[in-house]
PDB file of C-alpha atoms in Angstrom:
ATOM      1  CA  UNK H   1      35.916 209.497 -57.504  1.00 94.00           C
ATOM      2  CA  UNK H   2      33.308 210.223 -54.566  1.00 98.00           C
ATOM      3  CA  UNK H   3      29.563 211.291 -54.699  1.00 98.00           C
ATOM      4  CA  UNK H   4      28.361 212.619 -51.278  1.00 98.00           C
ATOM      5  CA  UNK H   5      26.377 215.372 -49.653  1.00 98.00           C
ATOM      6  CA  UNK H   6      27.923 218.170 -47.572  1.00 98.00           C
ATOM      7  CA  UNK H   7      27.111 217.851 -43.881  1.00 98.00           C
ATOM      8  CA  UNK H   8      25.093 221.223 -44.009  1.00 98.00           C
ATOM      9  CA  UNK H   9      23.077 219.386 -46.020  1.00 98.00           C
ATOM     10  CA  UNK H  10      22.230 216.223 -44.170  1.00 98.00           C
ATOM     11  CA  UNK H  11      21.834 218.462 -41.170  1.00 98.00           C
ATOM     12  CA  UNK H  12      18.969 220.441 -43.030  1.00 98.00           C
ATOM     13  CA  UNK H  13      17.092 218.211 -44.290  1.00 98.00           C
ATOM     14  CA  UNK H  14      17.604 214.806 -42.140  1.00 97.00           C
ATOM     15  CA  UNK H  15      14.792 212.960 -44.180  1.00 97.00           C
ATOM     16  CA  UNK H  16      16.948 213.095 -47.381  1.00 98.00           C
ATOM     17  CA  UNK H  17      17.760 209.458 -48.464  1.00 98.00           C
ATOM     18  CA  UNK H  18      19.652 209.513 -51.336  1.00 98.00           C
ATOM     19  CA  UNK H  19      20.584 206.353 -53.751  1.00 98.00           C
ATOM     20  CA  UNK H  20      23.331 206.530 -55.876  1.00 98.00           C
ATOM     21  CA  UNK H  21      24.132 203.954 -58.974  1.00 98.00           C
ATOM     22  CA  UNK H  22      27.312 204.071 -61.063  1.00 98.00           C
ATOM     23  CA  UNK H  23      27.137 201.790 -64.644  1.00 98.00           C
ATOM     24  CA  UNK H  24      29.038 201.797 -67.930  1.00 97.00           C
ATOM     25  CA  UNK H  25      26.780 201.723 -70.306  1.00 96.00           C
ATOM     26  CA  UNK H  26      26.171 200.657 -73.990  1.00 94.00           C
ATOM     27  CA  UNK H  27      22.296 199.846 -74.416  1.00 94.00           C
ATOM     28  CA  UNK H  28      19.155 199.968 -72.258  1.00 95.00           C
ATOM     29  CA  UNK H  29      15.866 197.639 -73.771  1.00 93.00           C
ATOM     30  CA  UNK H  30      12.687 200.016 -74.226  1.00 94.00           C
ATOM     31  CA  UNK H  31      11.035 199.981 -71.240  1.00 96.00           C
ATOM     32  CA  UNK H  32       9.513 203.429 -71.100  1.00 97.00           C
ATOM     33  CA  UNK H  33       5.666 202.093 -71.292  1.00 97.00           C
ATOM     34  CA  UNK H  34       6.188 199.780 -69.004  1.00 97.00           C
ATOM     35  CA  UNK H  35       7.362 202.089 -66.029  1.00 98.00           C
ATOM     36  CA  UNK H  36       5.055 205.125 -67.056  1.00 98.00           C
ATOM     37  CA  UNK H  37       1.848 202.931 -66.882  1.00 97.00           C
ATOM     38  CA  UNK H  38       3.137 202.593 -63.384  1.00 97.00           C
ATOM     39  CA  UNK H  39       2.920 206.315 -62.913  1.00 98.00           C
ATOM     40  CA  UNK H  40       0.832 208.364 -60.846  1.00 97.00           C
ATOM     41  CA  UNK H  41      -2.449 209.007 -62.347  1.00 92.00           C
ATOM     42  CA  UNK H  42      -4.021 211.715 -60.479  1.00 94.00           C
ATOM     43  CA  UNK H  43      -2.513 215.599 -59.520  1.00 96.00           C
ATOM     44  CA  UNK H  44       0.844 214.864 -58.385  1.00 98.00           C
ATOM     45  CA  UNK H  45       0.410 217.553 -55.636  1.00 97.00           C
ATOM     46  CA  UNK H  46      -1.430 215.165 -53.876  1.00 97.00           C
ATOM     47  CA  UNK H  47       1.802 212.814 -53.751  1.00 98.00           C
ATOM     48  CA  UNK H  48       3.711 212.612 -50.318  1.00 98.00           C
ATOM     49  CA  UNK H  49       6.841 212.425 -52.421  1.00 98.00           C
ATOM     50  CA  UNK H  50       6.028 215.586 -54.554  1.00 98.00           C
ATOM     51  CA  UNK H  51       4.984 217.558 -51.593  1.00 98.00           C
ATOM     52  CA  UNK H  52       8.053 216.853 -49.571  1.00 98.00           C
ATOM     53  CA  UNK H  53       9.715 218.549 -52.200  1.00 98.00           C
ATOM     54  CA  UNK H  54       7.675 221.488 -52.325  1.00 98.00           C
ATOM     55  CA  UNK H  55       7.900 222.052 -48.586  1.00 98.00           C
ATOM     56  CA  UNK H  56      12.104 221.720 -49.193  1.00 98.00           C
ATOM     57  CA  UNK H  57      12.130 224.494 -52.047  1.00 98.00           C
ATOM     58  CA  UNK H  58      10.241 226.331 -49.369  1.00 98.00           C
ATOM     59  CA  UNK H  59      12.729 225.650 -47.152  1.00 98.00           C
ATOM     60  CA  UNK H  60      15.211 227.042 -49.835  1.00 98.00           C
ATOM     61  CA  UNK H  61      13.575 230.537 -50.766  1.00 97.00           C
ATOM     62  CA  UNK H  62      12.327 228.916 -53.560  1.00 98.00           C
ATOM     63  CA  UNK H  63       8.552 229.311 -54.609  1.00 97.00           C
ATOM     64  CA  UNK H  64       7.507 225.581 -55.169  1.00 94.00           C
ATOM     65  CA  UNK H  65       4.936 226.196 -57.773  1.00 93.00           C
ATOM     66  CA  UNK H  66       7.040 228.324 -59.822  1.00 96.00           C
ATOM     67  CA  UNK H  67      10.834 225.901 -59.482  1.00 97.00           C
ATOM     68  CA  UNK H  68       9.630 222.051 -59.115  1.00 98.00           C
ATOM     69  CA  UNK H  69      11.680 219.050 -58.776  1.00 98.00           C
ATOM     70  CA  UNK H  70      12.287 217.298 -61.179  1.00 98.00           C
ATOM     71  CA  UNK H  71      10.063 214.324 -60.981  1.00 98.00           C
ATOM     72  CA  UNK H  72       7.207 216.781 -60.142  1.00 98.00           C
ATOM     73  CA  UNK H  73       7.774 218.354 -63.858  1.00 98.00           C
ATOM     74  CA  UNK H  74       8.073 215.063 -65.407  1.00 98.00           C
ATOM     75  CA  UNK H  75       4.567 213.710 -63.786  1.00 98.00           C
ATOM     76  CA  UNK H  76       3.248 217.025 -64.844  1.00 98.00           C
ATOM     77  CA  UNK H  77       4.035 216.850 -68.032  1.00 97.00           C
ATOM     78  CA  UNK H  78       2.599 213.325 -68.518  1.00 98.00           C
ATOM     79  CA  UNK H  79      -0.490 214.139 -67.056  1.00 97.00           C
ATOM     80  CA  UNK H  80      -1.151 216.704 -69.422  1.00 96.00           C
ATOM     81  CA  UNK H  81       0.595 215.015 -72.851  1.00 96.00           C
ATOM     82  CA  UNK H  82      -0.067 211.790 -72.482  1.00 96.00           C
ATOM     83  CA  UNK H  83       3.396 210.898 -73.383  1.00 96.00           C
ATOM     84  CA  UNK H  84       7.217 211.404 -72.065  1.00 97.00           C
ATOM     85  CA  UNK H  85       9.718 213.439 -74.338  1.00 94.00           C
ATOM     86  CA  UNK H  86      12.080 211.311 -75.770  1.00 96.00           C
ATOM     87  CA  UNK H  87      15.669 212.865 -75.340  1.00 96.00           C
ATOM     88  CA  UNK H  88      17.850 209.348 -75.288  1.00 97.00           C
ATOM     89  CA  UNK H  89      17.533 205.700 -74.173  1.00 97.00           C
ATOM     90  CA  UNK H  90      18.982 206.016 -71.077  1.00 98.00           C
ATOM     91  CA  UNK H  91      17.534 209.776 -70.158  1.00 98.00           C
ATOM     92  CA  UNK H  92      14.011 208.495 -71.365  1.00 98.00           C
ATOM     93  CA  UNK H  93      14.089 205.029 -68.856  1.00 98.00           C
ATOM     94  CA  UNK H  94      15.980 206.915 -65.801  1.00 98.00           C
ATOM     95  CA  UNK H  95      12.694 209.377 -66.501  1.00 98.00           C
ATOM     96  CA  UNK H  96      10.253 206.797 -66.866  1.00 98.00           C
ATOM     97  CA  UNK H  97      11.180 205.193 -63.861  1.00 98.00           C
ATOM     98  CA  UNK H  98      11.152 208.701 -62.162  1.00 98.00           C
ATOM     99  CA  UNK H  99       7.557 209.362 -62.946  1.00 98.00           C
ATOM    100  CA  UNK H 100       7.131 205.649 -61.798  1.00 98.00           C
ATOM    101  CA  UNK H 101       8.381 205.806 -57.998  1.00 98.00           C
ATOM    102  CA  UNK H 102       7.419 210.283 -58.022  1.00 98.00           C
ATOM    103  CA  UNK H 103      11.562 210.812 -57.424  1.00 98.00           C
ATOM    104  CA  UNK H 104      13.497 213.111 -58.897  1.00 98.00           C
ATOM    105  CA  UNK H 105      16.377 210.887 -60.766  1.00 98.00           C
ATOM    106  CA  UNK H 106      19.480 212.265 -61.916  1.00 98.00           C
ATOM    107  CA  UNK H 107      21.604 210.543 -65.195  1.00 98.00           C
ATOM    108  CA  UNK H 108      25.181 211.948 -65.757  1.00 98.00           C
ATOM    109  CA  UNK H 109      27.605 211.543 -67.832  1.00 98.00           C
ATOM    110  CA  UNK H 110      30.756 210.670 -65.470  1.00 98.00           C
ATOM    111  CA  UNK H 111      33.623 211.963 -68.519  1.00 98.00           C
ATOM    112  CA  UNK H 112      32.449 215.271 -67.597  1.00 98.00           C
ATOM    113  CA  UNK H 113      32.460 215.811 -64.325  1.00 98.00           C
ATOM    114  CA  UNK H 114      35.918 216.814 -62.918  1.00 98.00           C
ATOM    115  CA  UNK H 115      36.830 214.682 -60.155  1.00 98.00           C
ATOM    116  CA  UNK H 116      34.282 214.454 -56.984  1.00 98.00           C
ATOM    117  CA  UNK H 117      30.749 215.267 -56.849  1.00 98.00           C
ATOM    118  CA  UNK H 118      28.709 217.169 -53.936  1.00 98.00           C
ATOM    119  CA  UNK H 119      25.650 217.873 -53.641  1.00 98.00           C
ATOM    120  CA  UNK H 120      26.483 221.540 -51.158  1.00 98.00           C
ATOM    121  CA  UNK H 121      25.579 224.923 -51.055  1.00 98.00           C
ATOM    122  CA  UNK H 122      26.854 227.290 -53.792  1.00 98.00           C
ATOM    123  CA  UNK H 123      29.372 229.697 -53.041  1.00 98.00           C
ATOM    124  CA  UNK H 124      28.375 232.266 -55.824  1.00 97.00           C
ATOM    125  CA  UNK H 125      31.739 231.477 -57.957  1.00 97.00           C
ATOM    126  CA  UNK H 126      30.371 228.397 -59.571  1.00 98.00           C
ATOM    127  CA  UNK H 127      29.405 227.946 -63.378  1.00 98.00           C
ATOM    128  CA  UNK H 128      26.560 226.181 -64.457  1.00 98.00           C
ATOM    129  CA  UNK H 129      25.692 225.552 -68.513  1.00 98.00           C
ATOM    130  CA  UNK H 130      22.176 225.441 -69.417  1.00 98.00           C
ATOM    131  CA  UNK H 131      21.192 222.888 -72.138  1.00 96.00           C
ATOM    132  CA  UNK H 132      21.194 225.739 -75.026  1.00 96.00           C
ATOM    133  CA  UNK H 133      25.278 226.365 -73.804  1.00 97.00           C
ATOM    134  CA  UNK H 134      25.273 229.620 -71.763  1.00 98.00           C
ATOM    135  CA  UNK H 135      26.939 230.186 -68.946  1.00 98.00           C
ATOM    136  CA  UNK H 136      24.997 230.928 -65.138  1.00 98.00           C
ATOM    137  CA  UNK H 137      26.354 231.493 -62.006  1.00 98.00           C
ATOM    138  CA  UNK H 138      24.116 230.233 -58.934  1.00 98.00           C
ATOM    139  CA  UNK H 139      23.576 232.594 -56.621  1.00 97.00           C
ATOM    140  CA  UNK H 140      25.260 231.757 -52.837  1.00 98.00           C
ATOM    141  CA  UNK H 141      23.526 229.354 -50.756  1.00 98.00           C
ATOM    142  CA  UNK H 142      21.598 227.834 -53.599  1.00 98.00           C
ATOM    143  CA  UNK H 143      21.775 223.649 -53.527  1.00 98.00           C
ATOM    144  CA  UNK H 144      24.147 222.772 -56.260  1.00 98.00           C
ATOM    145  CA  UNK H 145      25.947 219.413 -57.639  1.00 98.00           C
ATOM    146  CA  UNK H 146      29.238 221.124 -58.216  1.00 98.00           C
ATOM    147  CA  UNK H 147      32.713 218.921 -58.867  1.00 98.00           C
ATOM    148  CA  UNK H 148      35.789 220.028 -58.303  1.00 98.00           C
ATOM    149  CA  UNK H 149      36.942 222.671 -60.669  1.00 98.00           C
ATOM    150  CA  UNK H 150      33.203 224.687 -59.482  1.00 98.00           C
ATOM    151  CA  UNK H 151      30.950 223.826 -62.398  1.00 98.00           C
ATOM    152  CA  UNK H 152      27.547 223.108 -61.257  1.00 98.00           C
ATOM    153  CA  UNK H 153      26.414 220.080 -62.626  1.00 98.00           C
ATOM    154  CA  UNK H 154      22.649 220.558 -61.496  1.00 98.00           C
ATOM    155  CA  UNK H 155      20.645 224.185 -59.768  1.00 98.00           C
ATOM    156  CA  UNK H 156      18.577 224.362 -57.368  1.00 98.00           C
ATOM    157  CA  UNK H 157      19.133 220.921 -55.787  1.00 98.00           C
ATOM    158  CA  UNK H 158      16.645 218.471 -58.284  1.00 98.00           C
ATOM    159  CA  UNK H 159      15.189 221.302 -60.431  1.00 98.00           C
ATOM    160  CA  UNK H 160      17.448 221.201 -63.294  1.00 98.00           C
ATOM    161  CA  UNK H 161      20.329 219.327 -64.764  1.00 98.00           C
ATOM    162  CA  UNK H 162      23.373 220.897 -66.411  1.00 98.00           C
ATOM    163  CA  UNK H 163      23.859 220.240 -70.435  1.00 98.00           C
ATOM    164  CA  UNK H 164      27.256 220.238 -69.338  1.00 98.00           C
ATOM    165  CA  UNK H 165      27.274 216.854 -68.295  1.00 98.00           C
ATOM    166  CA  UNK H 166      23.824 215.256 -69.512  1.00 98.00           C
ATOM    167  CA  UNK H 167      24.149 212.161 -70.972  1.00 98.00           C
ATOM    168  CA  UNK H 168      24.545 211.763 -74.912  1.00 97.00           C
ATOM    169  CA  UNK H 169      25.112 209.663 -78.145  1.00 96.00           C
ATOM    170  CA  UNK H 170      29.068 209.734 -76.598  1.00 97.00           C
ATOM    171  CA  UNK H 171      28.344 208.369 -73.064  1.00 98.00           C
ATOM    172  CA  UNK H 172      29.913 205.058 -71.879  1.00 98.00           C
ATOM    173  CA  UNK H 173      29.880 205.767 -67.941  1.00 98.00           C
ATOM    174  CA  UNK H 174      27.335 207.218 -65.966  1.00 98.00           C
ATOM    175  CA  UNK H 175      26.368 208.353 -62.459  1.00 98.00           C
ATOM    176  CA  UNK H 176      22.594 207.790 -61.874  1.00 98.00           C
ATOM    177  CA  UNK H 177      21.350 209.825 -58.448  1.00 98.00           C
ATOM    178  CA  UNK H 178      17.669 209.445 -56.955  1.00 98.00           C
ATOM    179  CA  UNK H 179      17.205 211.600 -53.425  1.00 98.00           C
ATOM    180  CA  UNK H 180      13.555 211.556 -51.452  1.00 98.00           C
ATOM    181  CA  UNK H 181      12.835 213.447 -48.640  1.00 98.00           C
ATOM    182  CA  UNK H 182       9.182 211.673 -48.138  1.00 98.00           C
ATOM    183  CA  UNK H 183       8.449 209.888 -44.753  1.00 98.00           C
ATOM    184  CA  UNK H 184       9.726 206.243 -46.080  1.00 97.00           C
ATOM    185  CA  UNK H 185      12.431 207.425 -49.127  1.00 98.00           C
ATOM    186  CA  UNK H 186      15.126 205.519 -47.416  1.00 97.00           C
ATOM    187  CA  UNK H 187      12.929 201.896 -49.019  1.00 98.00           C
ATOM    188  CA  UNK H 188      11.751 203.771 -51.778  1.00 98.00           C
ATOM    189  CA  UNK H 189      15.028 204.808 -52.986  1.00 98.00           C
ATOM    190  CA  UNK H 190      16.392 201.381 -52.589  1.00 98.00           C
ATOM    191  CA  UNK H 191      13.644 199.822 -54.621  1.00 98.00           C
ATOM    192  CA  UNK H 192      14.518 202.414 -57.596  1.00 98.00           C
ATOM    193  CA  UNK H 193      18.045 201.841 -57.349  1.00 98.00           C
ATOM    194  CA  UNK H 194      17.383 198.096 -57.259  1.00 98.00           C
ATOM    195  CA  UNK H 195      15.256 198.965 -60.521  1.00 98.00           C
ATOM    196  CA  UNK H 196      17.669 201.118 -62.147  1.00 98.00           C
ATOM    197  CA  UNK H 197      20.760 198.545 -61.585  1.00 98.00           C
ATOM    198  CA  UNK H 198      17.823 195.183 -62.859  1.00 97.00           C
ATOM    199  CA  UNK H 199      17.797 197.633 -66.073  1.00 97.00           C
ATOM    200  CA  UNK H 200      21.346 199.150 -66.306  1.00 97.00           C
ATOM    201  CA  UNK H 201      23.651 196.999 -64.086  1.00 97.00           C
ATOM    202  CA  UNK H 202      26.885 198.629 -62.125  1.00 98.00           C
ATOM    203  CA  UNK H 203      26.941 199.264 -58.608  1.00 97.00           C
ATOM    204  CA  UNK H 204      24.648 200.640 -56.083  1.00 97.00           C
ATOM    205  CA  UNK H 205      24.151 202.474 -52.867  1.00 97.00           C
ATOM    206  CA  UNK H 206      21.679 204.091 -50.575  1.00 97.00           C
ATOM    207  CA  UNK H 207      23.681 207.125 -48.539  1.00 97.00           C
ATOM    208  CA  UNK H 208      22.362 208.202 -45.565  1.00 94.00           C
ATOM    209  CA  UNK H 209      24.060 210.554 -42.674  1.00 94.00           C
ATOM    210  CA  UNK H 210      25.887 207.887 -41.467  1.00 94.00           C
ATOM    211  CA  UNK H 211      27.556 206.680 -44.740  1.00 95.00           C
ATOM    212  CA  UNK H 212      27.108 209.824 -46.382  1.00 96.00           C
ATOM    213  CA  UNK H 213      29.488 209.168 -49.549  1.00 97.00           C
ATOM    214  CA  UNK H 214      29.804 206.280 -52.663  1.00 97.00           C
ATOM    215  CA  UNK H 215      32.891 205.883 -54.243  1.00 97.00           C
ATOM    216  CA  UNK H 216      33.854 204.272 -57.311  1.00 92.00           C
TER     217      UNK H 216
END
């Protein structure tokens, strides 16, 4: 199986590093506390991480206050609660350590993604399931994770994940994706990775144009 970007999208946004970890897993120790005490404490706006986001959502069509990535929403949310939700071990580290570095971090559960994953533009044919189990189509040219039978595994590139494939009480393999587009991601990325795999274990990468795919 191969995680990679499509070449449109390297060529669109050349700042885009993009770290990739694949892990069985079984157990992750609490460490939630530990990497949101690390987080961000003032308006994440003001982070060069967040706002390199907000100018590629831009870049989409997208209006940047309105669709955030996903570590924007996450620092957001902590700011004003205090606290993280608490969805599942691994979910509630891979976000802790999200809010930590100001990334967006994706966890997936590898059983249910059919064959290869790219991160490309949608065609308009795809199917993406929200969380609560409908059924969306993404409209053409939208940034999608989509495998190969079309299903969308995330919309509008690091906005939202698909319930499709999110991890659960059933995972035992998962694909764990962190992309920056900040002046310095390609180190930053590597030093979550690194974090992620010191928690998790497995196998790690950071992609770039030039080795634009991880296999495993």
């Amino acid at each position: 199986m191969r995680f990679s970007h499509a070449p449109e999208i390297w060529a669109d946004f050349p700042t885009l590093a993009a770290g990739v970890v694949h892990a069985r897993y079984t157990s992750v120790a609490d460490r939630v506390d530990f990497y949101t005490a690390r987080a961000f404490q003032g308006p994440e706006a003001e982070l060069p991480e967040i706002q390199a986001w907000r100018r590629a959502f831009s870049q989409m069509g997208l209006k940047p206050t309105q669709y955030r990535c996903a570590s924007e929403s996450l620092l957001r949310r902590l700011r004003k609660e205090g606290v993280l939700p608490r969805v599942h071990p691994l979910v509630d580290l891979c976000n802790a350590i999200s809010v930590a570095f100001a990334i967006p971090v994706a966890a997936i559960d590898v059983s249910r993604v059919a064959g290869s994953l790219e991160v490309r533009y949608a065609k308009g044919d795809e199917t993406y399931q929200t969380f609560g189990g409908s059924l969306e189509n993404p409209a053409p040219g939208e940034v999608i994770f989509a495998d190969e039978k079309g299903q969308a595994h995330a919309r509008r590139w690091t906005n939202r994940q698909s319930g499709l494939s999110a991890v659960s009480g059933s995972t035992s393999e998962v694909l764990i994706i962190a992309e920056g587009l900040h002046a310095g991601a390609a180190s930053d990325v590597r030093r979550l990775v690194d974090t992620v795999v010191s928690e998790l274990g497995g196998t790690a990468t950071v992609l770039s144009a030039d080795a634009p795919a991880f296999d495993w």
